[in-house]
Amino acid sequence: MVPLSWYLVLSAVLFTLGAVGLFVKRNIISIFMCIELMLNAVNLSLVAFSSFLKHLDGQLFVFMVMVVAAAEAGVGLALIISVFRNRESVDIDKLNLLKM
Amino acid sequence: MEKVLFLILAGISVAAAINVIFQRNTLYSAFSLIAVFGCLAALYVMLQAQLIAALQIIVYAGAIMVLFVFVIMLLNIRQEEEQKDRYHLYYLSLPIGVLLALEVYYGLSNIQDVSVPGAAVGNAESLGQGLFSTYLLPFEVTSILILLAIVGAVVLARKERDIPLEMLDALEAEQAKNKQSGKSEGKENN
Amino acid sequence: MTLEMFVEWAIKMAVIFFLVLTADAYVVLLERRLLGFIQMRLGPNRVGPFGLLQPLADGLKFIFKEDIVPLEADKVLYVLAPMIALVPALMTFSVIPFGDKITLFGREIHFHITSVNVGLLVVFALTSLGVYGVALAGWSSNSKYSLMGGLRSSAQMISYELALTLSVIGPVLFAGSLDLVEIVKYQTDRWFGIIPKWNIFLQPIGFLIFLTAAIAETNRVPFDLPEAETELVAGFHTEYSSMKFAMFFIAEYTNMITASAMASLLYLGGWDGPGVSSFPILGPIYFALKVFFFLFLYIWLRGTLPRFRYDQLMKFGWKFLIPVALANVVFVALLALLLF
């Protein structure tokens, strides 16, 4: 049997990688993918807790997270498309119209 | 046996996650991310959460990432355009990442492995029972959220609004001129 | 896991793998012969009696063709794409049951590799991965026809997957399970002792939606926009040759067989038929016949129908099929409420 802490460590590592990517990437789509990665890392720990505590609530939370992620992806990608149409770029450093 | 399997899956998923970050080619990042999702689904099966595992593949790999890949292909983002990633931020992000990892390690070092007797198999019946009793209200709220997302996506991705404002007047004048030719704008599918 | 179980699994996997690949080869031959018949010509009949050895010749030809990789192609993804298309297509057969169980050498042998309590979802998960093969092939070939084909295909497969998923809610509601074996077992009951409880009788609309969406998911005529020859040369696999092309080909036909198998499992009672309860060995035969019927339907449609235009396809999927599928869900739910 794999101990619970292993799952949590993996989850933490993935979350950290997602967070690093969020800072480092400039492409909106990549940033978006890093957010998905972080959400998934959280899902992993929720499922692990649910399995080890023999309580299904954790998996229900994962279900909700998935719904939110799906909604987020739909709206987010629509936003990216409309930004790309206007700016011809998905580079967030070039999307600084409000700054000027 | 299970530990070996876990280590293999964890190794693949971490390697793929690193590749998501350091990969220049957006499409390659997307596929690495799909690999991460696949490994996580396998881990969910190991955790007796079959329904969530299947949903993970269907929703993340089968729907969300298809959308990502579709958008990457649609916008034709070959490389991250003459891309210099924000290297100065590596210096910032790596310490922050290490700090976060240390914090997590500290948090984890205090917990013990628990194992409650009993069985909790995440199949459709047991999860459905939870969703439609205790969590009925959140469940309904998510359906509204999805509806809002659909409407939002349609509104945002409509083609009529893709013209910068300063160009709008010029374009309208031109359109009035060409009105006779009756160019109909192509419908947008999303 | 005992050694016996392991051996049983290995044998089952080998047999099913072999059966599926052979079926693929002969469905291709059947398609060519039937299309020939429909179009008043002969079709391939030179190799062996009635052309029965034609698949062998085709296979040899595929192997010995030159394997061309376009200069500007994205090499990694280009090689990966056919594999991504083929592997999930073959993996679906791990959860598809072919029959009930028989007792052989004192062991209970089930006619499926494994039974998962979310079997239906597993099939959907794996088939939904198939779109990546097509999309990647389109992207990595660095050719405009391929890219158009790949784009069309991903849009089409996302759109029709919704209707497909909505249509299977009916059988799931009736059987009260996502396990494919349970869904078939529900249908093996009889009304008044004669009429089988096949889902097609109570949910004809759901069945038609499933069939239509499944044809669109497998990119077959009249929904074969991703490879529309007349406008896109060959769509996403324009640049592919040799075994890589063969892998796409096998994946397409395997998907056809999967869709046919799912249609018969969900709506036509799977391995159910007269005499199965006393002779369970008949089950796989009935199942094969039902699958064959759907495969015949696929080929028949290809010989009969013209191709949709792209906007017609999208309009049909979003503005007709999905609303009807939603209405069907409500209808089936009411039916289930009244019947049980």
XYZ file of C-alpha atoms in Angstrom:
630
model
C 0.000 0.000 0.000
C 1.331 3.402 -0.925
C 1.356 5.766 2.069
C -0.782 8.876 1.954
C 2.183 11.205 2.288
C 3.597 10.034 -1.045
C 0.492 11.196 -2.808
C 0.604 14.504 -0.974
C 4.249 15.055 -1.876
C 3.521 14.347 -5.525
C 0.575 16.711 -5.362
C 2.751 19.406 -3.798
C 5.475 18.962 -6.412
C 2.990 19.255 -9.241
C 1.384 22.292 -7.654
C 4.761 23.959 -7.241
C 5.671 23.256 -10.852
C 2.370 24.766 -11.921
C 3.022 27.845 -9.811
C 6.533 28.250 -11.237
C 5.152 27.952 -14.746
C 2.573 30.592 -13.963
C 5.361 33.068 -13.236
C 7.703 32.072 -15.991
C 5.554 31.641 -19.071
C 4.559 34.532 -21.290
C 2.155 32.764 -23.565
C -1.413 33.026 -22.256
C -2.230 29.511 -23.335
C 0.762 28.120 -21.455
C -0.211 30.090 -18.383
C -3.664 28.639 -18.654
C -2.217 25.159 -18.846
C -0.188 25.806 -15.711
C -3.386 26.755 -13.902
C -4.926 23.468 -15.019
C -1.854 21.692 -13.694
C -2.288 23.339 -10.291
C -5.962 22.412 -10.183
C -5.035 18.831 -10.955
C -2.439 18.754 -8.224
C -5.128 19.810 -5.758
C -7.457 17.159 -7.170
C -4.868 14.497 -6.539
C -4.574 15.368 -2.884
C -8.361 15.518 -2.532
C -8.780 12.061 -4.034
C -5.943 10.722 -1.893
C -7.547 12.085 1.268
C -10.913 10.750 0.223
C -9.473 7.313 -0.368
C -7.509 7.155 2.864
C -10.230 8.609 5.086
C -12.823 6.347 3.424
C -15.041 9.326 2.835
C -16.363 10.240 -0.585
C -16.629 13.978 -0.045
C -13.141 14.485 -1.432
C -14.123 12.929 -4.718
C -17.242 15.072 -4.854
C -15.044 18.151 -4.478
C -12.950 16.884 -7.370
C -16.116 16.629 -9.387
C -16.866 20.281 -8.651
C -13.306 21.301 -9.460
C -13.603 19.578 -12.814
C -16.805 21.440 -13.585
C -15.164 24.733 -12.709
C -12.091 23.845 -14.773
C -14.249 23.020 -17.763
C -16.163 26.297 -17.466
C -12.911 28.170 -16.999
C -11.358 26.572 -20.065
C -14.374 27.398 -22.188
C -14.521 31.050 -21.213
C -10.758 31.446 -21.013
C -10.099 30.107 -24.464
C -12.880 32.249 -25.879
C -11.140 35.234 -24.255
C -7.809 34.170 -25.727
C -9.329 33.908 -29.181
C -10.892 37.344 -28.963
C -7.647 38.833 -27.598
C -5.725 37.221 -30.421
C -8.147 38.659 -32.957
C -7.608 42.127 -31.591
C -3.890 42.047 -30.842
C -2.511 39.348 -33.136
C -0.567 38.005 -30.188
C -0.961 35.774 -27.172
C 2.034 37.262 -25.388
C 0.846 38.749 -22.111
C 3.651 41.319 -22.085
C 2.155 42.854 -25.182
C -1.305 43.087 -23.649
C -0.491 46.251 -21.712
C -2.979 48.659 -23.216
C -4.351 49.625 -19.814
C -0.879 50.566 -18.595
C -0.316 53.354 -21.112
C 4.270 -3.694 -6.443
C 1.923 -0.782 -5.889
C 4.796 1.369 -4.704
C 6.782 0.660 -7.837
C 3.760 1.527 -9.947
C 3.259 4.726 -7.984
C 6.888 5.722 -8.397
C 6.792 5.114 -12.135
C 3.592 7.125 -12.556
C 4.823 9.896 -10.275
C 8.106 10.051 -12.142
C 6.412 10.320 -15.506
C 3.983 12.941 -14.275
C 6.679 15.114 -12.697
C 8.876 14.841 -15.788
C 5.935 15.749 -17.990
C 5.016 18.655 -15.716
C 8.568 19.981 -15.931
C 8.330 19.664 -19.682
C 5.098 21.672 -19.637
C 7.002 24.572 -18.111
C 10.276 24.500 -19.979
C 8.964 23.539 -23.370
C 9.047 26.313 -25.951
C 6.597 24.732 -28.297
C 3.106 25.300 -26.900
C 1.721 22.187 -28.530
C 4.412 20.053 -26.902
C 3.511 21.578 -23.532
C -0.099 20.705 -24.155
C 0.770 17.104 -24.861
C 2.991 16.874 -21.810
C 0.060 18.143 -19.787
C -2.117 15.399 -21.260
C 0.512 12.898 -20.138
C 0.283 14.350 -16.617
C -3.500 13.963 -16.681
C -3.173 10.371 -17.876
C -0.787 9.521 -15.020
C -3.109 11.187 -12.521
C -6.019 9.139 -13.863
C -3.996 5.970 -13.315
C -3.230 7.126 -9.765
C -6.949 7.708 -9.167
C -7.622 4.120 -10.206
C -5.017 3.018 -7.670
C -6.914 5.074 -5.089
C -10.168 3.232 -5.827
C -11.716 6.257 -7.514
C -12.673 4.724 -10.844
C -15.384 7.219 -11.676
C -13.121 10.187 -11.079
C -10.405 8.496 -13.128
C -12.744 8.019 -16.069
C -14.031 11.580 -15.686
C -10.468 12.857 -15.507
C -9.741 11.383 -18.923
C -13.085 12.393 -20.420
C -13.192 15.949 -19.070
C -9.532 16.947 -18.952
C -7.880 14.895 -21.674
C -10.920 14.441 -23.863
C -12.524 17.863 -23.681
C -10.478 20.626 -22.069
C -7.159 19.730 -23.650
C -8.803 19.135 -27.014
C -10.023 22.724 -26.757
C -6.503 23.875 -25.928
C -4.991 21.954 -28.822
C -7.728 23.215 -31.088
C -7.058 26.832 -30.123
C -3.298 26.375 -30.501
C -3.852 24.983 -33.976
C -6.449 27.601 -34.840
C -4.226 30.506 -33.825
C -1.295 28.671 -35.428
C 1.122 29.333 -32.576
C 4.094 27.455 -33.971
C 6.793 28.551 -31.565
C 6.439 31.031 -28.799
C 7.148 33.924 -31.111
C 10.870 34.786 -31.069
C 10.398 33.973 -27.490
C 12.579 34.960 -24.627
C 10.843 33.587 -21.602
C 11.008 35.911 -18.676
C 14.375 34.732 -17.500
C 14.618 37.352 -14.806
C 11.576 35.755 -13.305
C 13.276 32.392 -13.076
C 15.441 33.916 -10.371
C 12.328 35.061 -8.606
C 10.201 32.002 -9.188
C 12.697 29.331 -8.276
C 13.224 30.591 -4.709
C 9.506 31.029 -4.344
C 8.956 27.522 -5.638
C 11.571 26.100 -3.282
C 10.024 28.034 -0.420
C 6.610 26.639 -1.284
C 8.032 23.130 -1.469
C 9.687 23.581 1.937
C 6.474 24.867 3.402
C 4.587 21.891 2.054
C 7.263 19.581 3.398
C 6.954 21.194 6.811
C 3.204 20.813 6.686
C 3.452 17.206 5.644
C 6.045 16.257 8.203
C 3.444 16.786 10.911
C 0.794 14.455 9.605
C 0.645 10.731 10.113
C -0.591 8.219 7.646
C -4.162 7.444 8.414
C -6.124 4.454 7.409
C -9.736 4.319 8.420
C -11.312 0.881 8.206
C -14.131 0.407 5.760
C -14.509 0.753 2.055
C -15.035 3.828 -0.055
C -15.148 2.875 -3.683
C -15.750 5.884 -5.874
C -18.219 4.382 -8.290
C -21.125 6.154 -9.902
C -23.752 5.085 -7.359
C -21.942 6.248 -4.253
C -20.843 9.536 -5.793
C -24.299 10.151 -7.236
C -25.830 9.593 -3.822
C -23.575 12.251 -2.362
C -24.178 14.676 -5.202
C -27.935 14.464 -5.022
C -28.318 14.568 -1.255
C -25.694 16.442 0.753
C -24.299 18.441 -2.128
C -27.456 19.074 -4.089
C -27.179 22.863 -3.932
C -23.539 23.064 -5.069
C -24.353 20.586 -7.794
C -27.164 22.776 -9.105
C -24.942 25.824 -8.821
C -22.333 24.141 -10.994
C -24.959 23.568 -13.654
C -25.708 27.286 -13.634
C -21.987 27.959 -13.812
C -21.712 25.754 -16.875
C -24.638 27.557 -18.472
C -22.973 30.909 -17.809
C -19.733 29.584 -19.260
C -21.499 28.475 -22.435
C -23.143 31.847 -22.885
C -19.920 33.645 -22.024
C -17.859 31.626 -24.469
C -20.332 32.228 -27.267
C -20.475 35.957 -26.579
C -16.708 36.341 -26.270
C -15.722 34.356 -29.314
C -18.252 35.942 -31.652
C -16.677 37.336 -34.742
C -18.695 40.554 -34.873
C -16.669 42.000 -32.042
C -13.228 41.282 -33.373
C -12.575 44.750 -34.804
C -10.619 47.374 -32.876
C -12.794 50.415 -32.236
C -10.717 52.851 -34.288
C -11.074 50.647 -37.312
C -14.785 50.248 -36.884
C -15.823 53.537 -38.499
C -13.648 53.061 -41.538
C -14.894 49.547 -41.937
C -18.521 50.540 -41.599
C -18.098 53.150 -44.284
C -16.540 50.567 -46.532
C -19.277 48.117 -45.814
C -21.927 50.685 -46.654
C -20.175 51.124 -49.979
C -20.146 47.422 -50.707
C -23.628 46.868 -49.461
C -24.897 45.817 -52.834
C -22.488 42.897 -53.084
C -24.130 41.570 -49.921
C -21.115 39.918 -48.348
C -22.400 37.796 -45.539
C -20.026 37.242 -42.731
C -19.007 33.657 -42.154
C -20.582 32.099 -39.183
C -18.304 31.309 -36.330
C -18.198 27.822 -34.914
C -16.821 27.280 -31.528
C -3.079 -12.279 -8.840
C -2.467 -15.920 -9.443
C -0.568 -17.382 -12.345
C -3.753 -18.941 -13.723
C -5.482 -15.597 -13.893
C -2.479 -14.086 -15.557
C -2.408 -16.800 -18.198
C -6.134 -16.411 -18.769
C -5.737 -12.669 -19.254
C -2.817 -13.083 -21.591
C -4.715 -15.580 -23.738
C -7.815 -13.385 -23.826
C -5.815 -10.327 -24.812
C -3.977 -12.186 -27.545
C -7.204 -13.656 -28.917
C -9.081 -10.364 -28.875
C -6.165 -8.470 -30.380
C -5.908 -11.010 -33.175
C -9.671 -11.065 -33.736
C -9.953 -7.295 -33.898
C -7.088 -6.880 -36.320
C -8.387 -9.685 -38.543
C -11.855 -8.184 -38.423
C -10.357 -4.839 -39.454
C -8.666 -6.395 -42.449
C -11.795 -8.180 -43.584
C -14.062 -5.201 -43.002
C -11.833 -3.346 -45.453
C -12.245 -6.137 -47.972
C -15.987 -6.304 -47.318
C -16.240 -2.574 -47.813
C -14.425 -2.678 -51.128
C -16.458 -5.601 -52.394
C -19.780 -4.171 -51.222
C -19.008 -0.745 -52.628
C -18.144 -2.480 -55.868
C -21.480 -4.254 -55.773
C -23.368 -1.040 -55.029
C -21.555 0.825 -57.785
C -22.069 -1.992 -60.346
C -18.461 -3.087 -60.555
C -16.503 -6.021 -59.222
C -14.139 -4.788 -56.566
C -10.952 -6.670 -55.696
C -11.438 -10.338 -56.601
C -8.081 -11.432 -57.985
C -6.134 -12.457 -54.901
C -7.339 -15.817 -53.678
C -10.914 -17.117 -53.957
C -13.377 -14.172 -54.039
C -10.422 -11.928 -53.246
C -10.250 -13.321 -49.727
C -6.483 -12.968 -49.565
C -6.619 -9.305 -50.572
C -6.033 -8.049 -46.965
C -2.763 -10.000 -46.946
C -1.689 -8.383 -50.177
C -2.701 -4.970 -48.827
C -0.693 -5.571 -45.686
C 2.395 -6.542 -47.670
C 1.990 -3.484 -49.835
C 1.753 -1.221 -46.781
C 4.911 -2.717 -45.310
C 6.987 -2.365 -48.455
C 5.909 1.165 -49.381
C 8.447 3.882 -48.854
C 7.972 5.642 -45.545
C 8.082 9.346 -46.321
C 8.469 12.051 -43.681
C 8.000 15.568 -45.082
C 11.069 17.765 -44.694
C 9.291 20.544 -42.826
C 7.232 18.210 -40.677
C 7.402 18.184 -36.905
C 9.201 14.831 -36.758
C 8.321 13.787 -33.206
C 4.639 14.540 -33.434
C 4.511 13.212 -36.982
C 5.674 9.792 -35.834
C 3.632 9.929 -32.634
C 0.301 10.807 -34.270
C -0.578 7.414 -35.820
C 0.301 5.687 -32.570
C -1.898 8.030 -30.571
C -4.708 7.278 -32.994
C -4.274 3.518 -32.897
C -3.513 2.666 -29.277
C -6.680 4.045 -27.596
C -8.759 2.561 -30.410
C -7.427 -0.902 -29.630
C -7.557 -0.356 -25.869
C -11.330 0.033 -25.860
C -11.703 -3.688 -26.433
C -10.382 -4.354 -22.950
C -13.760 -3.436 -21.477
C -16.149 -4.498 -24.239
C -17.894 -7.757 -23.336
C -18.493 -10.219 -26.159
C -20.738 -12.599 -24.299
C -21.700 -13.928 -20.904
C -19.533 -16.646 -19.354
C -18.919 -20.285 -20.099
C -17.354 -22.999 -17.998
C -14.273 -24.434 -19.590
C -11.882 -26.904 -17.908
C -13.716 -26.259 -14.652
C -13.014 -22.527 -14.829
C -15.503 -19.773 -15.381
C -14.387 -17.907 -18.458
C -15.928 -14.512 -19.039
C -16.099 -13.171 -22.560
C -14.417 -9.916 -21.663
C -10.903 -9.001 -20.592
C -11.978 -6.949 -17.621
C -15.200 -5.606 -16.200
C -15.045 -2.121 -14.732
C -17.953 -0.562 -12.889
C -17.594 2.498 -15.111
C -16.987 0.495 -18.305
C -19.114 2.729 -20.489
C -17.182 5.801 -19.376
C -13.888 4.049 -20.029
C -14.935 3.401 -23.612
C -15.897 7.051 -24.006
C -12.677 8.208 -22.399
C -10.581 6.152 -24.773
C -12.523 7.068 -27.889
C -12.308 10.733 -26.948
C -8.518 10.411 -27.028
C -8.661 9.357 -30.665
C -9.139 12.952 -31.751
C -5.541 13.748 -30.785
C -4.136 11.403 -33.378
C -6.068 13.132 -36.106
C -5.415 16.653 -34.855
C -1.700 15.971 -34.386
C -1.339 14.385 -37.787
C -2.931 17.463 -39.288
C -0.691 19.806 -37.366
C 2.631 18.016 -37.695
C 2.477 17.349 -41.434
C 2.943 21.079 -42.074
C 0.576 20.962 -44.995
C -2.508 23.090 -45.398
C -4.747 20.217 -46.383
C -3.665 18.217 -43.381
C -4.147 21.170 -41.060
C -7.629 21.842 -42.398
C -8.484 18.185 -41.976
C -7.147 18.099 -38.448
C -8.978 21.275 -37.446
C -12.233 20.086 -38.935
C -11.921 16.760 -37.294
C -11.279 18.115 -33.816
C -14.217 20.515 -34.097
C -16.447 17.781 -35.434
C -15.476 15.217 -32.841
C -15.988 17.643 -29.938
C -19.393 18.633 -31.297
C -20.729 15.164 -31.884
C -19.328 13.727 -28.692
C -21.946 15.751 -26.800
C -24.839 14.170 -28.655
C -23.213 10.751 -28.339
C -22.836 11.066 -24.589
C -26.352 12.437 -24.164
C -27.830 9.569 -26.147
C -26.321 6.839 -23.965
C -27.891 8.289 -20.834
C -31.045 6.378 -21.804
C -29.664 2.822 -21.522
C -27.714 3.823 -18.419
C -30.882 5.129 -16.752
C -32.787 1.950 -17.573
C -30.106 -0.426 -16.415
C -29.081 1.737 -13.467
C -25.418 1.023 -14.059
C -22.450 2.160 -16.095
C -21.155 -1.383 -16.307
C -21.566 -2.707 -19.850
C -22.261 -6.230 -18.601
C -25.044 -4.941 -16.333
C -26.549 -2.919 -19.188
C -26.736 -6.035 -21.362
C -28.056 -8.165 -18.497
C -30.917 -5.720 -18.055
C -31.820 -6.192 -21.707
C -31.852 -9.990 -21.551
C -35.198 -9.870 -19.703
C -38.374 -10.474 -21.665
C -41.726 -8.723 -21.760
C -44.564 -11.247 -21.590
C -41.921 -13.917 -21.963
C -41.389 -13.229 -25.685
C -40.386 -9.701 -26.613
C -36.811 -8.967 -25.577
C -36.306 -5.870 -23.454
C -33.853 -4.363 -25.894
C -33.443 -0.651 -25.449
C -34.102 0.056 -29.104
C -37.821 -0.658 -28.641
C -38.363 1.973 -25.969
C -35.712 4.443 -27.106
C -35.704 4.465 -30.897
C -34.807 8.170 -30.943
C -31.859 7.629 -28.656
C -30.711 4.796 -30.879
C -30.840 6.942 -34.010
C -28.980 9.776 -32.283
C -26.344 7.351 -31.082
C -25.922 5.899 -34.545
C -25.647 9.304 -36.214
C -23.228 10.672 -33.655
C -21.163 7.488 -33.743
C -20.818 7.734 -37.515
C -19.698 11.338 -37.114
C -17.259 10.374 -34.352
C -15.643 7.757 -36.544
C -15.349 10.266 -39.420
C -17.298 8.132 -41.838
C -19.517 9.101 -44.746
C -21.639 11.246 -44.704
C -19.588 12.976 -41.990
C -16.127 12.289 -43.392
C -15.240 15.967 -43.685
C -11.761 15.524 -42.146
C -10.680 13.509 -45.176
C -12.987 14.886 -47.831
C -11.063 13.803 -50.931
C -12.589 16.288 -53.294
C -11.487 19.338 -51.312
C -8.721 18.247 -48.945
C -6.867 15.577 -50.980
C -6.992 13.114 -48.092
C -7.391 15.385 -45.100
C -5.264 14.762 -42.065
C -3.362 11.796 -43.522
C -2.434 13.424 -46.824
C 1.285 13.270 -46.068
C 1.328 9.821 -44.529
C 2.476 6.700 -46.292
C 3.416 3.116 -45.583
C 2.776 1.684 -42.111
C 1.974 5.058 -40.599
C -0.915 5.408 -42.989
C -1.875 1.814 -42.298
C -2.067 2.635 -38.590
C -4.569 5.418 -39.254
C -6.456 3.041 -41.453
C -6.567 0.323 -38.804
C -7.537 2.891 -36.166
C -10.458 4.074 -38.288
C -11.791 0.585 -38.820
C -11.220 -0.378 -35.206
C -13.231 2.675 -34.201
C -15.976 1.545 -36.553
C -16.036 -1.866 -34.899
C -16.054 -0.240 -31.450
C -18.970 1.969 -32.405
C -20.856 -1.002 -33.845
C -20.141 -3.052 -30.735
C -21.318 -0.225 -28.484
C -24.502 0.237 -30.516
C -25.343 -3.448 -30.225
C -24.422 -3.566 -26.535
C -26.434 -0.511 -25.597
C -29.466 -0.867 -27.827
C -29.672 -4.350 -29.339
C -29.086 -6.428 -26.246
C -25.457 -7.294 -26.917
C -25.092 -11.075 -26.925
C -28.785 -11.608 -26.215
C -30.715 -13.839 -28.581
C -32.841 -16.972 -28.670
C -31.252 -19.876 -26.865
C -28.430 -17.996 -25.219
C -29.531 -18.861 -21.698
C -29.125 -22.569 -22.365
C -26.137 -22.332 -24.707
C -24.007 -19.363 -23.610
C -21.518 -20.110 -26.377
C -24.112 -18.722 -28.823
C -23.717 -15.281 -27.221
C -20.554 -14.164 -29.024
C -22.039 -15.397 -32.306
C -25.155 -13.273 -31.906
C -22.961 -10.384 -30.860
C -20.772 -10.790 -33.934
C -23.856 -10.872 -36.143
C -25.162 -7.648 -34.631
C -21.797 -5.951 -35.018
C -21.687 -7.166 -38.599
C -25.095 -5.630 -39.222
C -23.852 -2.214 -38.100
C -20.668 -2.528 -40.123
C -22.796 -3.362 -43.144
C -24.871 -0.271 -42.400
C -21.704 1.854 -42.349
C -20.668 0.581 -45.770
C -24.161 0.855 -47.140
C -24.319 4.493 -46.039
C -20.978 5.130 -47.685
C -22.259 3.714 -50.941
C -25.465 5.742 -50.746
C -25.089 9.157 -49.178
C -23.235 12.264 -50.357
C -21.019 14.206 -47.988
C -22.283 17.060 -45.834
C -20.938 20.548 -46.307
C -18.933 21.748 -43.322
C -21.419 24.375 -42.125
C -24.264 21.912 -42.626
C -22.404 19.442 -40.483
C -21.936 21.934 -37.656
C -25.484 23.200 -37.908
C -26.827 19.667 -37.853
C -24.731 18.734 -34.844
C -25.390 21.771 -32.687
C -28.821 22.931 -33.739
C -30.537 19.635 -34.368
C -28.806 16.650 -32.848
C -27.964 18.086 -29.428
C -31.426 19.606 -28.750
C -33.094 16.373 -29.823
C -30.681 14.400 -27.653
C -31.509 16.646 -24.680
C -35.232 16.201 -25.269
C -34.622 12.473 -25.519
C -32.922 12.471 -22.122
C -35.993 14.071 -20.571
C -38.269 11.642 -22.407
C -36.281 8.614 -21.320
C -36.128 9.848 -17.742
C -39.931 10.192 -17.701
C -40.234 6.721 -19.193
C -37.935 5.286 -16.566
C -39.958 7.044 -13.867
C -43.216 5.576 -15.175
C -41.905 2.073 -15.775
C -39.971 1.473 -12.570
